[in-house]
Short mmCIF file of C-alpha atoms in Angstrom, two decimals:
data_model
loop_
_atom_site.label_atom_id
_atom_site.label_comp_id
_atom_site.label_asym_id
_atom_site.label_seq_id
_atom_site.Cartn_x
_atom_site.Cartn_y
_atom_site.Cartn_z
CA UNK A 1 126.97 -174.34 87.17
CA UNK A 2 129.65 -172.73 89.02
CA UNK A 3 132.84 -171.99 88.20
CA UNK A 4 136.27 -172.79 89.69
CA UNK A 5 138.82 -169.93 89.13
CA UNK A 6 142.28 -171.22 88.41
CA UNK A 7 144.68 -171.05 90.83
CA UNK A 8 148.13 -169.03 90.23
CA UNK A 9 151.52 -169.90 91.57
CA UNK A 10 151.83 -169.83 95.24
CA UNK A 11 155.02 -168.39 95.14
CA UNK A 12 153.27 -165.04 93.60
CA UNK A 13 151.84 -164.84 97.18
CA UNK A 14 154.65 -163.07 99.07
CA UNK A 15 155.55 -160.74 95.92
CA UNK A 16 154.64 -157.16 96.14
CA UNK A 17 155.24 -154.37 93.08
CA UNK A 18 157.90 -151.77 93.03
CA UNK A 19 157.21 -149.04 95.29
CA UNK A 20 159.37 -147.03 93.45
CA UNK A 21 157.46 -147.77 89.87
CA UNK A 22 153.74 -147.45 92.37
CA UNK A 23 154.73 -144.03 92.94
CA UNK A 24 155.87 -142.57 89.53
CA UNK A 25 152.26 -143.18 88.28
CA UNK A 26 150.99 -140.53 91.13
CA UNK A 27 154.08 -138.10 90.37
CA UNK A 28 153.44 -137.83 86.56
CA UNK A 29 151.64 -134.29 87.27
CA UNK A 30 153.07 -131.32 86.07
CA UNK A 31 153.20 -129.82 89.08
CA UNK A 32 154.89 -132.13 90.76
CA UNK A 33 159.11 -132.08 90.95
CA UNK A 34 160.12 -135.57 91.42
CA UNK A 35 162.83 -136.85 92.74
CA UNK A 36 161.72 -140.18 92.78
CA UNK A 37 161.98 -142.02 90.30
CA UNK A 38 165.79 -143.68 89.33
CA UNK A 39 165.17 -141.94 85.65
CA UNK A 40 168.18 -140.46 83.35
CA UNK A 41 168.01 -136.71 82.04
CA UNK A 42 166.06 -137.93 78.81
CA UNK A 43 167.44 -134.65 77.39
CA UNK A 44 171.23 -135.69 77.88
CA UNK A 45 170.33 -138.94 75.74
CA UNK A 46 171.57 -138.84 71.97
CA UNK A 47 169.28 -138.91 70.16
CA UNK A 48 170.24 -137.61 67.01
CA UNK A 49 173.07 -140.39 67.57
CA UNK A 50 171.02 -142.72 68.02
CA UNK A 51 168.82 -142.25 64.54
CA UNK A 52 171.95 -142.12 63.26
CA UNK A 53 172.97 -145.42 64.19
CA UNK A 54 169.57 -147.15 63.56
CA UNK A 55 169.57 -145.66 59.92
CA UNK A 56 173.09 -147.59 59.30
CA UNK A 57 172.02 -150.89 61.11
CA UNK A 58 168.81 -151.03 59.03
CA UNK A 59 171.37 -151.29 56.16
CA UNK A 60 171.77 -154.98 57.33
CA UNK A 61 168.67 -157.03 56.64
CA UNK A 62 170.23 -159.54 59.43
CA UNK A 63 169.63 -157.06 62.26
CA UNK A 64 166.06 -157.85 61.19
CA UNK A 65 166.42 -161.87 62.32
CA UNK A 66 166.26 -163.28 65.16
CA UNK A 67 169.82 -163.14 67.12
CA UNK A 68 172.06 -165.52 68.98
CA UNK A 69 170.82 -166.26 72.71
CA UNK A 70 173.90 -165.02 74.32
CA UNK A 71 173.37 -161.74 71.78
CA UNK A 72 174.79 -160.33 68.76
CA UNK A 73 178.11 -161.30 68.79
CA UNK A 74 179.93 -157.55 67.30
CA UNK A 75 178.31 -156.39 70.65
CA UNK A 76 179.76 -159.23 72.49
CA UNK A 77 183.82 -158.57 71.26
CA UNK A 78 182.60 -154.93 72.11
CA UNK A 79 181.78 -155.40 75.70
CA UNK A 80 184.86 -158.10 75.95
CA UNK A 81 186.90 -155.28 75.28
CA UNK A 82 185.69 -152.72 77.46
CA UNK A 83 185.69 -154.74 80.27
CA UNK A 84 188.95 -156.23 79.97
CA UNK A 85 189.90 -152.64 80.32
CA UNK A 86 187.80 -152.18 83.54
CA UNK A 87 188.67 -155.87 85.27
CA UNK A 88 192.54 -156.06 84.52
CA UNK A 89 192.41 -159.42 82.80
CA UNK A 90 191.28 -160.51 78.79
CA UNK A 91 187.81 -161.24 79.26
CA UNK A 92 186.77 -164.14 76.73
CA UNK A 93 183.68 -163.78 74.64
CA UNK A 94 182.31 -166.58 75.71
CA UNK A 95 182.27 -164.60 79.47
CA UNK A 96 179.93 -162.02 77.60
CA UNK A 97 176.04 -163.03 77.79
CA UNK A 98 174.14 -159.81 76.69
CA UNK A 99 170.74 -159.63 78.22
CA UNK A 100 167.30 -157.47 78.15
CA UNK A 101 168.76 -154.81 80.46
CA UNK A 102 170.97 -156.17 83.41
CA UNK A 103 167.81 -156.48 85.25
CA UNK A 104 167.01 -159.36 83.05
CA UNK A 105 170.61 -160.98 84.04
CA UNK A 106 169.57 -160.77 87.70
CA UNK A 107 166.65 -162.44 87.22
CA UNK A 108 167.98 -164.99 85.42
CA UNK A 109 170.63 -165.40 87.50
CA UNK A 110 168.43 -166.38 90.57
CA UNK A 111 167.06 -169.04 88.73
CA UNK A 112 170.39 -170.79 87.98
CA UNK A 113 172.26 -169.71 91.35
CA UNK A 114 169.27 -170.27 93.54
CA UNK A 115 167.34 -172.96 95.48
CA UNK A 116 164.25 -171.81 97.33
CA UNK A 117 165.80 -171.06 100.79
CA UNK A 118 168.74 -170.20 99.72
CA UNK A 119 170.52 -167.62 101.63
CA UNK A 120 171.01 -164.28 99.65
CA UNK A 121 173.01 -161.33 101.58
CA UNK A 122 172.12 -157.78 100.59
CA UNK A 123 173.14 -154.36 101.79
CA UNK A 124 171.03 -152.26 103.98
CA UNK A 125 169.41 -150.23 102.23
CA UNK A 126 168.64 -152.51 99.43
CA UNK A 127 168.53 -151.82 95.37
CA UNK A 128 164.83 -152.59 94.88
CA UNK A 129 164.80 -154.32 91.43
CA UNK A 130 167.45 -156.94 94.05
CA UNK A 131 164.77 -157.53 96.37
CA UNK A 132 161.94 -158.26 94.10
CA UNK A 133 164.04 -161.12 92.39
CA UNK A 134 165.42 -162.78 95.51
CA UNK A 135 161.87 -162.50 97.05
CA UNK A 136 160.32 -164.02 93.95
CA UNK A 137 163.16 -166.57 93.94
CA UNK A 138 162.14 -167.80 97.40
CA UNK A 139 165.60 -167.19 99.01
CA UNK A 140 166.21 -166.06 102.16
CA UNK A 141 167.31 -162.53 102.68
CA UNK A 142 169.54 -161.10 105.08
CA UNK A 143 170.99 -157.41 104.82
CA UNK A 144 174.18 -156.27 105.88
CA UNK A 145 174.07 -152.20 106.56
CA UNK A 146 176.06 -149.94 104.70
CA UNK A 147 178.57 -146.98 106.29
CA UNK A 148 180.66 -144.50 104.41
CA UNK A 149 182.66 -146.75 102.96
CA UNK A 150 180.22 -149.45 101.58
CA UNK A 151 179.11 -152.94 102.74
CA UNK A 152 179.77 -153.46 106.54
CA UNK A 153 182.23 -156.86 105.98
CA UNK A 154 182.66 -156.91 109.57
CA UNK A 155 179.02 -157.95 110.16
CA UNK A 156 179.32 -160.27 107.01
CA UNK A 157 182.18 -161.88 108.89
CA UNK A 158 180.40 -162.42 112.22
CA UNK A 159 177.35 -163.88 109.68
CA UNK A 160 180.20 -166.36 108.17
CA UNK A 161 181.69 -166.93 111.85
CA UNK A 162 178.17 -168.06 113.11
CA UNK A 163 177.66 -170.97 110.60
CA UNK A 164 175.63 -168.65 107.74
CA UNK A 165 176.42 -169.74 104.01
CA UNK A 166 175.12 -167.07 101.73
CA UNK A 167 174.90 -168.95 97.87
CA UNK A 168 175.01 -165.17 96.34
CA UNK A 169 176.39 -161.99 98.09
CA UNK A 170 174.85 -158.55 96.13
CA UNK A 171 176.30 -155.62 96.21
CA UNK A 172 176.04 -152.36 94.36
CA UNK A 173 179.48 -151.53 94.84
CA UNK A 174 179.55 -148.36 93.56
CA UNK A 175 177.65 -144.93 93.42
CA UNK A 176 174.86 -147.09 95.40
CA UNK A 177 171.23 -147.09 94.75
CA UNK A 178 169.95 -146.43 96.96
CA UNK A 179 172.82 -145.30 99.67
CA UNK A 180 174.77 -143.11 98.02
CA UNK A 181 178.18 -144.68 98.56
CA UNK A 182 180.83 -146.76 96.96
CA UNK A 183 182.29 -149.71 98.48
CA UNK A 184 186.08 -149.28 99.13
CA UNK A 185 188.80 -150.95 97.21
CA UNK A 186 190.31 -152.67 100.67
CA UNK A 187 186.55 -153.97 101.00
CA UNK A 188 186.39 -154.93 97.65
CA UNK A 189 189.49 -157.24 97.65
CA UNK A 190 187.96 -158.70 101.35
CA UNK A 191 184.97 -159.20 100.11
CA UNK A 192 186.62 -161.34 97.35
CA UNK A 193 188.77 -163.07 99.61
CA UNK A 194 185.49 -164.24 101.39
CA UNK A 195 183.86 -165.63 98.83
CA UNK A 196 186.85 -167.88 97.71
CA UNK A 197 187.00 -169.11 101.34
CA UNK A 198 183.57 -169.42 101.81
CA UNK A 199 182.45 -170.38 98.25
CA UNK A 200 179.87 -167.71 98.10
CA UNK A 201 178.59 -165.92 94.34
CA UNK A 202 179.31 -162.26 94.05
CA UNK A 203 176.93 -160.27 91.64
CA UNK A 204 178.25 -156.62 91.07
CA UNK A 205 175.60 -154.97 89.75
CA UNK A 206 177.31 -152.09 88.33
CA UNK A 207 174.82 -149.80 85.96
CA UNK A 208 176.29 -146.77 87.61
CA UNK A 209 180.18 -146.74 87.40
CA UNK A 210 181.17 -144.72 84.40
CA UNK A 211 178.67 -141.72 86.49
CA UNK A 212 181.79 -140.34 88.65
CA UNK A 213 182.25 -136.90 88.70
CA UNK A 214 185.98 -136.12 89.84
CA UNK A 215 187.18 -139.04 90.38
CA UNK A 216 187.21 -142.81 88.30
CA UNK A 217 185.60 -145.84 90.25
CA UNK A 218 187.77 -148.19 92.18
CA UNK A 219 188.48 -150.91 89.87
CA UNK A 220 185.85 -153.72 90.02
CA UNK A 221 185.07 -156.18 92.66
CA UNK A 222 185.21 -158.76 89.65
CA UNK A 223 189.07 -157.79 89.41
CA UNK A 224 190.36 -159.63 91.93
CA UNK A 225 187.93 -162.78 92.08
CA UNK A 226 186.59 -164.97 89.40
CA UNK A 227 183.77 -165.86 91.34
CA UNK A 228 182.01 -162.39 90.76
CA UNK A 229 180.04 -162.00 88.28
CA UNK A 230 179.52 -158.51 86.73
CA UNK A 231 176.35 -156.88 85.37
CA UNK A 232 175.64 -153.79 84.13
CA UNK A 233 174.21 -152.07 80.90
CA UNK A 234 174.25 -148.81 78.64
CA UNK A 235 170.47 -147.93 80.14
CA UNK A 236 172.62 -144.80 82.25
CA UNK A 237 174.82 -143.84 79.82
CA UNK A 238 173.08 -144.14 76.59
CA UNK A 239 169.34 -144.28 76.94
CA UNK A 240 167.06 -147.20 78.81
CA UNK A 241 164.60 -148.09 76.07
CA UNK A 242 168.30 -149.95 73.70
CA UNK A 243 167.13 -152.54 76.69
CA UNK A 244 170.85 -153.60 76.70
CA UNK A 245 172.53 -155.07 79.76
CA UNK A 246 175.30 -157.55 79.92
CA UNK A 247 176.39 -160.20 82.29
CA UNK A 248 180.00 -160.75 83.32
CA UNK A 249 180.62 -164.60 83.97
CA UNK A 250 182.66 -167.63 83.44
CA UNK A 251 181.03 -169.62 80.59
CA UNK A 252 179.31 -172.28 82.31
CA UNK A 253 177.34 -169.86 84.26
CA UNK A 254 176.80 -168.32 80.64
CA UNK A 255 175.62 -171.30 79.33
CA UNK A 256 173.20 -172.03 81.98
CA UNK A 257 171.50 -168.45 81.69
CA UNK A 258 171.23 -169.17 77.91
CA UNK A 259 169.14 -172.34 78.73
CA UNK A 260 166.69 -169.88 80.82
CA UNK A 261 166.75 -167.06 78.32
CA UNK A 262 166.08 -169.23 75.08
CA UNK A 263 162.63 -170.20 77.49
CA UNK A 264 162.26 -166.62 78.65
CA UNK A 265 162.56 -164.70 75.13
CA UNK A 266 164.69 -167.34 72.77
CA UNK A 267 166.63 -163.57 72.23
CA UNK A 268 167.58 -160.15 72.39
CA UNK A 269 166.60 -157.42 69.49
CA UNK A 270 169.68 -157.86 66.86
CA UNK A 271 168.52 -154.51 65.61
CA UNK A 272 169.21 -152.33 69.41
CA UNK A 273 171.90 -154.58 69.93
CA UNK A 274 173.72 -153.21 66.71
CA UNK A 275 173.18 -149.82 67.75
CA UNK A 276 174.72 -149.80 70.95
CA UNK A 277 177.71 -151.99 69.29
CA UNK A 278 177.75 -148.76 66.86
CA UNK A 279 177.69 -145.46 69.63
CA UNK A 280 179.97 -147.57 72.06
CA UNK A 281 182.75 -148.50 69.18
CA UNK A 282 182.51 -144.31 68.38
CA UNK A 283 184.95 -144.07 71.15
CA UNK A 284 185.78 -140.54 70.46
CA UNK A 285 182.26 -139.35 70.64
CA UNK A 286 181.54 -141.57 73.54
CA UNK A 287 183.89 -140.15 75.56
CA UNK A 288 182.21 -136.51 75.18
CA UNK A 289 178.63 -137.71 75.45
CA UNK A 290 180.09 -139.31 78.99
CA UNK A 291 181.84 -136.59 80.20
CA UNK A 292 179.11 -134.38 79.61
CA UNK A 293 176.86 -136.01 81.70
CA UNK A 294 179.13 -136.20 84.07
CA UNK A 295 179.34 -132.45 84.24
CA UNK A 296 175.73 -132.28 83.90
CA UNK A 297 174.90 -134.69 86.91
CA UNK A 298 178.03 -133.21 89.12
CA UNK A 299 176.41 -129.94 89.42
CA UNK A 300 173.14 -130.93 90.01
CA UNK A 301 173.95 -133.13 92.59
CA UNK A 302 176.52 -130.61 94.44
CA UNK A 303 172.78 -128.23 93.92
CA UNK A 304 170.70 -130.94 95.56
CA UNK A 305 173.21 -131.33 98.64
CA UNK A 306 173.73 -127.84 99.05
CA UNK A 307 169.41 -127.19 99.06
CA UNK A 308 168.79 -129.93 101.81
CA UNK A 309 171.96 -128.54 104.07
CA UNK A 310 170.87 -125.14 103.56
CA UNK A 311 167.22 -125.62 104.25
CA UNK A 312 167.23 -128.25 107.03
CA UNK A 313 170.56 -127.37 109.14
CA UNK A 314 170.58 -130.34 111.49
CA UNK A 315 167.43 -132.08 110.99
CA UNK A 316 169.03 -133.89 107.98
CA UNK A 317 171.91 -135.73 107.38
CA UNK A 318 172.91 -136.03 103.61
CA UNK A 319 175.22 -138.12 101.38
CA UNK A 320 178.06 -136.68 99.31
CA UNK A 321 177.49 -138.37 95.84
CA UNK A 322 181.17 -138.58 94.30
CA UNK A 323 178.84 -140.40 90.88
CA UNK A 324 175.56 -141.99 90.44
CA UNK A 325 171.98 -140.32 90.78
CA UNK A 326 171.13 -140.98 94.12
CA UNK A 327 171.50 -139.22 97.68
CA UNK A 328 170.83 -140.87 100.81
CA UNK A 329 169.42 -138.99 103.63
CA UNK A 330 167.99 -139.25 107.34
CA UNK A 331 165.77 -136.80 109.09
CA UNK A 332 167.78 -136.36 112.76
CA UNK A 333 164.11 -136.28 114.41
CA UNK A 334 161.27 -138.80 114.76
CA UNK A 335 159.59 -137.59 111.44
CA UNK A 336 158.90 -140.60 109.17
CA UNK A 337 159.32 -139.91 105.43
CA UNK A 338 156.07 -142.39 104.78
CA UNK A 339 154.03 -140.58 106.26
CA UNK A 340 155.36 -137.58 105.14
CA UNK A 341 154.66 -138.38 101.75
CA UNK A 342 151.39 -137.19 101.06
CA UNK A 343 152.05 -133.90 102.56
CA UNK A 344 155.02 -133.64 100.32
CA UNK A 345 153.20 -134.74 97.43
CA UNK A 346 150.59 -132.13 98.02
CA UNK A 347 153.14 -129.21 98.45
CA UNK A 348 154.47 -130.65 94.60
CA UNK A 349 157.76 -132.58 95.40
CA UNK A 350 158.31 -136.55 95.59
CA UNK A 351 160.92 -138.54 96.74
CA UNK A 352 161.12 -142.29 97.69
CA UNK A 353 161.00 -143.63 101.22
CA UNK A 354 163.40 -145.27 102.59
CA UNK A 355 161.24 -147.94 104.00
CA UNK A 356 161.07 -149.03 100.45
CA UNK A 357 164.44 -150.01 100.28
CA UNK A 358 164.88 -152.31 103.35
CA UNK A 359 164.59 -155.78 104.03
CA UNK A 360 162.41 -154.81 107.76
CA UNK A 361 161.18 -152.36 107.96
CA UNK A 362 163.86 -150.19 109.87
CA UNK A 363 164.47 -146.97 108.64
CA UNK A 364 161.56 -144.60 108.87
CA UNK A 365 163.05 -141.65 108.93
CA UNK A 366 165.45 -142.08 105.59
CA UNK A 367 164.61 -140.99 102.01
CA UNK A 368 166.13 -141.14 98.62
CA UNK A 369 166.49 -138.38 96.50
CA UNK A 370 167.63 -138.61 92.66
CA UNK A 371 169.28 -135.34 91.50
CA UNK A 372 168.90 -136.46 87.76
CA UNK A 373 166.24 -135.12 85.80
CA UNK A 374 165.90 -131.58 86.87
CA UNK A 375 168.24 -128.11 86.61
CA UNK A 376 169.80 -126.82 89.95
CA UNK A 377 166.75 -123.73 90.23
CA UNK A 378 164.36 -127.07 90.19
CA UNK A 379 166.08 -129.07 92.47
CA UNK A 380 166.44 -126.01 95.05
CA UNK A 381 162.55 -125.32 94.64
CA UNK A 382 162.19 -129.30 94.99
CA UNK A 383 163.79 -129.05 98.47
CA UNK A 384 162.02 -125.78 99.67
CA UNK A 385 158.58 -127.61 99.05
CA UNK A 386 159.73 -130.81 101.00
CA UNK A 387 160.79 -127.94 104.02
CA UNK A 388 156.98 -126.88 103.50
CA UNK A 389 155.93 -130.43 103.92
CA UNK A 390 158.04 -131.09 106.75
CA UNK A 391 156.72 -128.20 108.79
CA UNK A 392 153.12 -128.89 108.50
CA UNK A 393 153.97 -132.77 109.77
CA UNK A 394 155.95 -131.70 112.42
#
């Protein structure tokens, strides 16, 4: 008798992995310097803080049990607070809906925001982890390119002027990943303006703003709109595997994500949850453990600049990272950075293609570089192999 396989979802059809998370499995060598993957410096992560923290939750049998949906609720008056600082305005707890990681929050945002076809606007280039939900969401994507200063509004406005109604607009509004740049405050206050006129969703996906070196972030995109809603985590400043993101949002957005979530995972881990409320409520030591990655990621970026501009001249064109983990930058020539990968690869340096990052396929000769995870002598060697590389394609 023969058999008939089971069919999966059509919708899986169109879906294709992470490049980015494809290519850290080939750069796990030793001998390879990677500045590929979007990683934090594992050795700036506390640690010893941590333990410390776990040792006093486990005092509480309760952060055993199952949690609330929306998440433990000390953690929730935590984040309340810290982003009524960063917004301007009280933030409710009932605004607070803490999630597995904010890419959990994106996700299930799709689902409650979205209709299959609906039209999603992105930047170009786009945050990956953006494009794999909106695709698997069956919206329709259209980009909107990035300059110096952050998402291009003008084209948005021609978009808007030609009939277009986007139900979400994303935007990684500052330190971008993975462009490099952070959206202006005068765009920030136009691009709220637009979406009250045009009753468009903002999602500020945000994991990145408490990275600046010299200089604090603008204040929020949420700040001067309620109709943005805010996501970000402590996955940058305090380590990834606390899987603790938050959403941003007024409550009956809240409550809709809860109905997904209690399908998804019925809840968060009460136990990680309790020991993030504990390191981010140590303001004092916070504040250090911040600033000293700050210091920490300030130089090595200001290193990885300084390698590519020394070693290529004119046949690059770099980003200035004022924060974040990411430069952007464009080869001046006709080389294209996917096919240079395998040559760089062999000479023992990765990066990520830009081609990865767009919506078409557009921008062969662009790469992104994260400055992160290795010491100024590494990131220098890093960029003398991908000169090695470059000549023998050329």
């Amino acid at each position: 008798m023969s058999l008939t396989i089971p069919a999966l979802a059509g919708k899986l059809a169109g879906l294709q992995s992470s490049a980015i998370r494809d290519l850290l499995k080939l750069t796990a060598r030793d001998d390879i310097i990677s500045l590929a993957g979007g990683l934090p410096d594992a050795a700036l992560m506390p640690r010893e803080r941590i333990a410390l923290a776990a040792e006093t939750a486990l005092r509480d049998t309760a952060v055993l049990q199952y949690t609330e949906s929306s998440g433990w609720p000390a953690l929730r008056a935590v984040i309340a607070a810290r982003e009524s600082v960063k917004i301007g305005r009280t933030v409710p707890v009932g605004e607070v809906f803490i999630t597995h990681g904010s890419q959990q929050a994106l996700s299930l945002l799709a689902e409650v925001l979205l209709d299959p076809g609906a039209l999603v606007i992105v930047e170009d280039p786009a945050y990956v982890g953006a494009l794999q939900v909106f695709r698997a969401a069956g919206a329709r994507i259209v980009a909107v390119p990035l300059d110096g200063e952050g998402m291009r509004l003008d084209i948005l406005e021609d978009l808007l002027a030609a009939g277009e109604r986007p139900a979400v607009v994303h935007t990684v509004s500052t330190f971008h990943n993975p462009g490099g740049v952070t959206l202006t405050p005068e765009r920030r206050r136009r691009l709220a303006e637009l979406a009250e006129a045009h009753g468009f969703w903002i999602i500020e996906d945000d994991p990145y703003g408490e990275l600046w070196f010299d200089t604090p972030a603008p204040a929020p995109v949420a700040s001067y709109s309620p109709q943005v809603i805010r996501l970000s985590s402590v996955s940058k400043i305090l380590s990834p595997s606390l899987r603790v993101g938050w959403m941003i949002a007024p409550e009956r957005v809240c409550r809709a994500v809860e109905l997904l979530k209690q399908g998804a995972d019925l809840c968060g881990s009460a136990l990680t949850q309790q020991i993030t409320t504990d390191l981010l409520t140590d303001t004092d030591w916070l504040s250090a453990h911040i600033d000293a990655i700050r210091t920490t990621y300030g130089t090595r970026a200001k290193a990885l600049v300084s390698a590519v501009r020394a070693t290529f001249a004119d046949r690059v064109r770099c980003t200035d990272p004022t924060g974040g983990m990411f430069i952007w930058a464009e080869f001046t020539d006709d080389t294209d950075t996917s096919t240079l990968l395998p040559a760089a690869l062999e000479a023992g340096v990765a990066y990520v293609p830009g081609a990865a990052f767009a919506v078409a396929d557009t921008t062969p000769n662009t790469l992104r570089l994260c400055f992160t995870t290795s010491d100024e002598a590494t990131l220098t060697e890093a960029v003398g192999r991908l000169s090695k590389a470059a000549q023998t394609t050329s």
